[in-house]
Tab-separated table of C-alpha atoms in Angstrom:
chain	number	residue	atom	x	y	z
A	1	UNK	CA	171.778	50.562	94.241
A	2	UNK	CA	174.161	47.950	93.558
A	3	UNK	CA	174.564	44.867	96.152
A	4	UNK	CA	177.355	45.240	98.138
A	5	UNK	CA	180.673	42.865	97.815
A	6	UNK	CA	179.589	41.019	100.662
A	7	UNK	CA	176.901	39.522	98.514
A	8	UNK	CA	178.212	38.772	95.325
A	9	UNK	CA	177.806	35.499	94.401
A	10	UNK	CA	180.298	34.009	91.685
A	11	UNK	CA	178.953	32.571	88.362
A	12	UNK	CA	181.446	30.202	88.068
A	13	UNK	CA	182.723	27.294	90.219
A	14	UNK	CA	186.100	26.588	90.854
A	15	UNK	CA	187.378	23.655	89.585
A	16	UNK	CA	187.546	22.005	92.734
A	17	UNK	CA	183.848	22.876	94.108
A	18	UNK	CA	182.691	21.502	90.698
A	19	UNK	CA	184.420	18.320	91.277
A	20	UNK	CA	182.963	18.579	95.048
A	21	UNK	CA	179.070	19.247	93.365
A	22	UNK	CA	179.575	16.203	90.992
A	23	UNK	CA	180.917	13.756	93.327
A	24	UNK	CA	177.918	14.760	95.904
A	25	UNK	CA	175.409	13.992	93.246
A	26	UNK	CA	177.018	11.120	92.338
A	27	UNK	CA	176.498	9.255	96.052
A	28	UNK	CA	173.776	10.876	96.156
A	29	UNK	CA	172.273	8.860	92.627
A	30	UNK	CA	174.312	5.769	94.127
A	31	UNK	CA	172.410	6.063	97.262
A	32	UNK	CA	169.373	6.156	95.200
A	33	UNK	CA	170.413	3.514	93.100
A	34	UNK	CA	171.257	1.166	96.385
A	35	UNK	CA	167.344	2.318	97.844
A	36	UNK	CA	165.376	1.256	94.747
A	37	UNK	CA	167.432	-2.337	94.682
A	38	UNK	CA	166.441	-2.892	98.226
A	39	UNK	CA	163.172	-2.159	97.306
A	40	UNK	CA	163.149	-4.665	94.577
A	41	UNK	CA	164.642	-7.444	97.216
A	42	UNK	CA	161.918	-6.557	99.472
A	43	UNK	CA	159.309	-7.268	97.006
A	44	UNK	CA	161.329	-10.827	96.310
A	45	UNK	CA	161.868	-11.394	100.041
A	46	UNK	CA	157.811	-12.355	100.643
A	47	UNK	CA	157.626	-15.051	98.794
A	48	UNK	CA	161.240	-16.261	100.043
A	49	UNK	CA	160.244	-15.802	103.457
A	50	UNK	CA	157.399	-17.886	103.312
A	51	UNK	CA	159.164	-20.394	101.289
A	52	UNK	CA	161.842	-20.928	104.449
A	53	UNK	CA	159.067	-20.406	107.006
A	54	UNK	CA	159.489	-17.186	107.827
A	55	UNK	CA	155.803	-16.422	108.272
A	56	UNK	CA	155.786	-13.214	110.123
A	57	UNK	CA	158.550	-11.473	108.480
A	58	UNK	CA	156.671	-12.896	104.983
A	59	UNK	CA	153.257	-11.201	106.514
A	60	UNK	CA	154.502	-8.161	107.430
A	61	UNK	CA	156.013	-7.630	103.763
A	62	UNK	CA	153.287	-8.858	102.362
A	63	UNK	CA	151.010	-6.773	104.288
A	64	UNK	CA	153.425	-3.177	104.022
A	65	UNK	CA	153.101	-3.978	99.886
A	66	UNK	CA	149.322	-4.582	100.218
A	67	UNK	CA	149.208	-0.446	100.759
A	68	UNK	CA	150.575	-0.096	97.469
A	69	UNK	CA	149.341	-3.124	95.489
A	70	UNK	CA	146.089	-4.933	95.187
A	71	UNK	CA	148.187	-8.343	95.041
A	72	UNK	CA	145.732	-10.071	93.152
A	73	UNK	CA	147.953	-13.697	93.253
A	74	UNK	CA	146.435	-14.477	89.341
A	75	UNK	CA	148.165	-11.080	88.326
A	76	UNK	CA	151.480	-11.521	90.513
A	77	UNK	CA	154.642	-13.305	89.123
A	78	UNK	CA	155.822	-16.384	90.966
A	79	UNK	CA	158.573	-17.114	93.065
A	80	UNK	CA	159.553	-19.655	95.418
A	81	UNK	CA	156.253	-21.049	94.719
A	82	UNK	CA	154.337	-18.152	96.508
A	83	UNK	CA	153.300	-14.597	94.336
A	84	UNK	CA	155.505	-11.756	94.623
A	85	UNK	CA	154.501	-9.024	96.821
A	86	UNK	CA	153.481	-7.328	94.022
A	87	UNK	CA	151.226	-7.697	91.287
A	88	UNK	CA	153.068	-7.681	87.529
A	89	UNK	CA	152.081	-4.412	86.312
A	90	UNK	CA	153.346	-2.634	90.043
A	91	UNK	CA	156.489	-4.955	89.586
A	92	UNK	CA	156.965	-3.554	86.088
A	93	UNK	CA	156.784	-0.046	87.680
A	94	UNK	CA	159.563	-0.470	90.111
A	95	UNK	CA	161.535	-2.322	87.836
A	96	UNK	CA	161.564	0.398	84.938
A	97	UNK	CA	161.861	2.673	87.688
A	98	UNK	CA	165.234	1.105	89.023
A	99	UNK	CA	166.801	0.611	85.578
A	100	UNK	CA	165.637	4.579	84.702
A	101	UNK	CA	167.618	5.233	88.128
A	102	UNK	CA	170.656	3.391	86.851
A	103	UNK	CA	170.888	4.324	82.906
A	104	UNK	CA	169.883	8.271	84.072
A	105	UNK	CA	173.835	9.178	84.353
A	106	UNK	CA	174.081	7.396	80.633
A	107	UNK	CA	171.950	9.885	79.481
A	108	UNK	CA	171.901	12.862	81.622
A	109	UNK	CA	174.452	14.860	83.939
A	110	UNK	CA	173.699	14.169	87.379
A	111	UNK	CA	174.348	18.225	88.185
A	112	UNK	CA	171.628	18.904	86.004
A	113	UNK	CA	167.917	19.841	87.627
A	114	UNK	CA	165.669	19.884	84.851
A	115	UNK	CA	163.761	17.796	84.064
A	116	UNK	CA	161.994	16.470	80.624
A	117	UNK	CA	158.895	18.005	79.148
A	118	UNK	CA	155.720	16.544	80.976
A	119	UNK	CA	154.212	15.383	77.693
A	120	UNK	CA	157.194	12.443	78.005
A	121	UNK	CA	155.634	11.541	80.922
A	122	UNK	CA	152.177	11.162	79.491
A	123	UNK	CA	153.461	9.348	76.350
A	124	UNK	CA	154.988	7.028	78.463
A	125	UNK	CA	151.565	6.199	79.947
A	126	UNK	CA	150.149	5.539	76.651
A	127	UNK	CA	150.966	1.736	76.626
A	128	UNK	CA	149.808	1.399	80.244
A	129	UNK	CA	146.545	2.815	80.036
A	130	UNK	CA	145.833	1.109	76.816
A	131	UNK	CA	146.685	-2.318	78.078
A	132	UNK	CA	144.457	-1.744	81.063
A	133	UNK	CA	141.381	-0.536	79.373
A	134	UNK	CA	141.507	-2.885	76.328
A	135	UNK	CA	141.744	-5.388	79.208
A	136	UNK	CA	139.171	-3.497	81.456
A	137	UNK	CA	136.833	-3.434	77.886
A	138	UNK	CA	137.578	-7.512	77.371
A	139	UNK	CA	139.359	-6.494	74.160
A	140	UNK	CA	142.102	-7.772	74.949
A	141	UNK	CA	143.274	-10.396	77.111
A	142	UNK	CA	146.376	-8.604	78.838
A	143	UNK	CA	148.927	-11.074	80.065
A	144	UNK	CA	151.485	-10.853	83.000
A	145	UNK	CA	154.274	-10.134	80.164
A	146	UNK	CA	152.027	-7.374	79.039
A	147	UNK	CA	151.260	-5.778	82.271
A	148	UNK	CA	155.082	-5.974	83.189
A	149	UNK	CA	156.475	-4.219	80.042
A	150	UNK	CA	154.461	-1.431	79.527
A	151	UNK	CA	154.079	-0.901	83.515
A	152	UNK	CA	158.034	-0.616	83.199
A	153	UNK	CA	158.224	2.270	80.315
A	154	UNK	CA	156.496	4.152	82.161
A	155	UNK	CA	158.909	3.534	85.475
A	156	UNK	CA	162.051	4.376	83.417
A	157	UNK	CA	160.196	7.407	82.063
A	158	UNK	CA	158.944	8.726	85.458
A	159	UNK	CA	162.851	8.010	86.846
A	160	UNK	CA	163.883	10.824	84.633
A	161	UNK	CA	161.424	12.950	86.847
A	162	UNK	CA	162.493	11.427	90.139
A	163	UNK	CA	166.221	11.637	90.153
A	164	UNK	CA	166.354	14.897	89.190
A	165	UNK	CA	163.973	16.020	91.857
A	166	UNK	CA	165.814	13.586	94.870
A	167	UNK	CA	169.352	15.610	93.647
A	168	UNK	CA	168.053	18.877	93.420
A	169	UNK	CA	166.447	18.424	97.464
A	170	UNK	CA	169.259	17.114	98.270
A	171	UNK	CA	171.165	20.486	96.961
A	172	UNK	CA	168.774	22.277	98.590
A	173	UNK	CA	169.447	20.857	101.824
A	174	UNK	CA	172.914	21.383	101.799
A	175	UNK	CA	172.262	25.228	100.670
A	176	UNK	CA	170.151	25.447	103.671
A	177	UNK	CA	172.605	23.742	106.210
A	178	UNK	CA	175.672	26.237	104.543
A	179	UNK	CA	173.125	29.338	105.405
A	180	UNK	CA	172.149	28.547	108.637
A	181	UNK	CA	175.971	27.796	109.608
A	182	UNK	CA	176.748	31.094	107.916
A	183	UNK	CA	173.947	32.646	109.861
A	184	UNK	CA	175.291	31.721	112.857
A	185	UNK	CA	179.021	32.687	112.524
């Protein structure tokens, strides 16, 4: 039996609720954009905290990265005289991450929710894993540089996963919220 008129849903947009879509995943990527650079400022907060004497607001970012990072000072980049909050290779990761974040609408539509094959994913772990075994192995001496760079392929790879996923709940949300409004008219 066919669905009644009452629940058709249209295939296409109207011009205007397209517009409407792109513009809500576009603050939506920007507010995404804006979280991952605070995060990055957080990380180079620590060591300017403690720098200007700031000792509990230093420990308490030190100590909220700690959950995330081993913070091994002989692996961590410099600043201010004191180690980052994070270790190179987890520094890497956040940076790739936040430049995946802000080249993603270069390379993808924003209203899109797909997202790559996995196997991109894994390939862009290649370079990581190999750095940190031949290291592991004492076949190679990894370096700070080396941690950072191949830590931060794999970031901008796994962005290409992320963004689409942080749109698509945040479509999903709004679906839900439209329902529940229509639900109760």
């Amino acid at each position: 039996m066919p669905a009644s008129i009452a629940e058709y849903v249209p295939q296409f947009l109207s011009e205007s609720e397209a517009r409407a879509g792109r513009l809500r995943a576009l603050a939506a990527w920007a507010a995404l954009l804006t979280a991952v650079t605070l995060f990055l400022c957080l990380i180079a907060a620590a060591p300017w905290a403690r720098a200007e004497g700031h000792e509990t607001l230093a420990g308490v970012l030190y100590m909220s990265f700690g959950t995330v990072c081993h913070q091994m000072p002989e692996r961590s980049f410099y600043l201010f005289g004191f180690p980052l909050a994070v270790c190179a290779r987890c520094l890497g990761l956040y940076v790739g991450a936040a430049a995946g974040v802000l080249l993603y609408p270069a390379v993808r539509r924003l209203e899109r929710s797909d997202v790559p094959a996995r196997g991109w994913l894994l390939v862009a772990a290649v370079p990581t894993s190999f750095d940190f075994a031949l290291g592991l192995f004492g076949i190679w001496a990894n370096t700070h540089l080396s941690r950072f760079l191949t830590a931060s392929l794999l970031g901008a790879v796994a962005a290409f996963y992320i963004v689409p996923a942080v749109l698509d709940f945040g479509r999903r949300r709004r679906r839900r919220k439209h329902q529940q409004r229509e639900a109760l008219a």
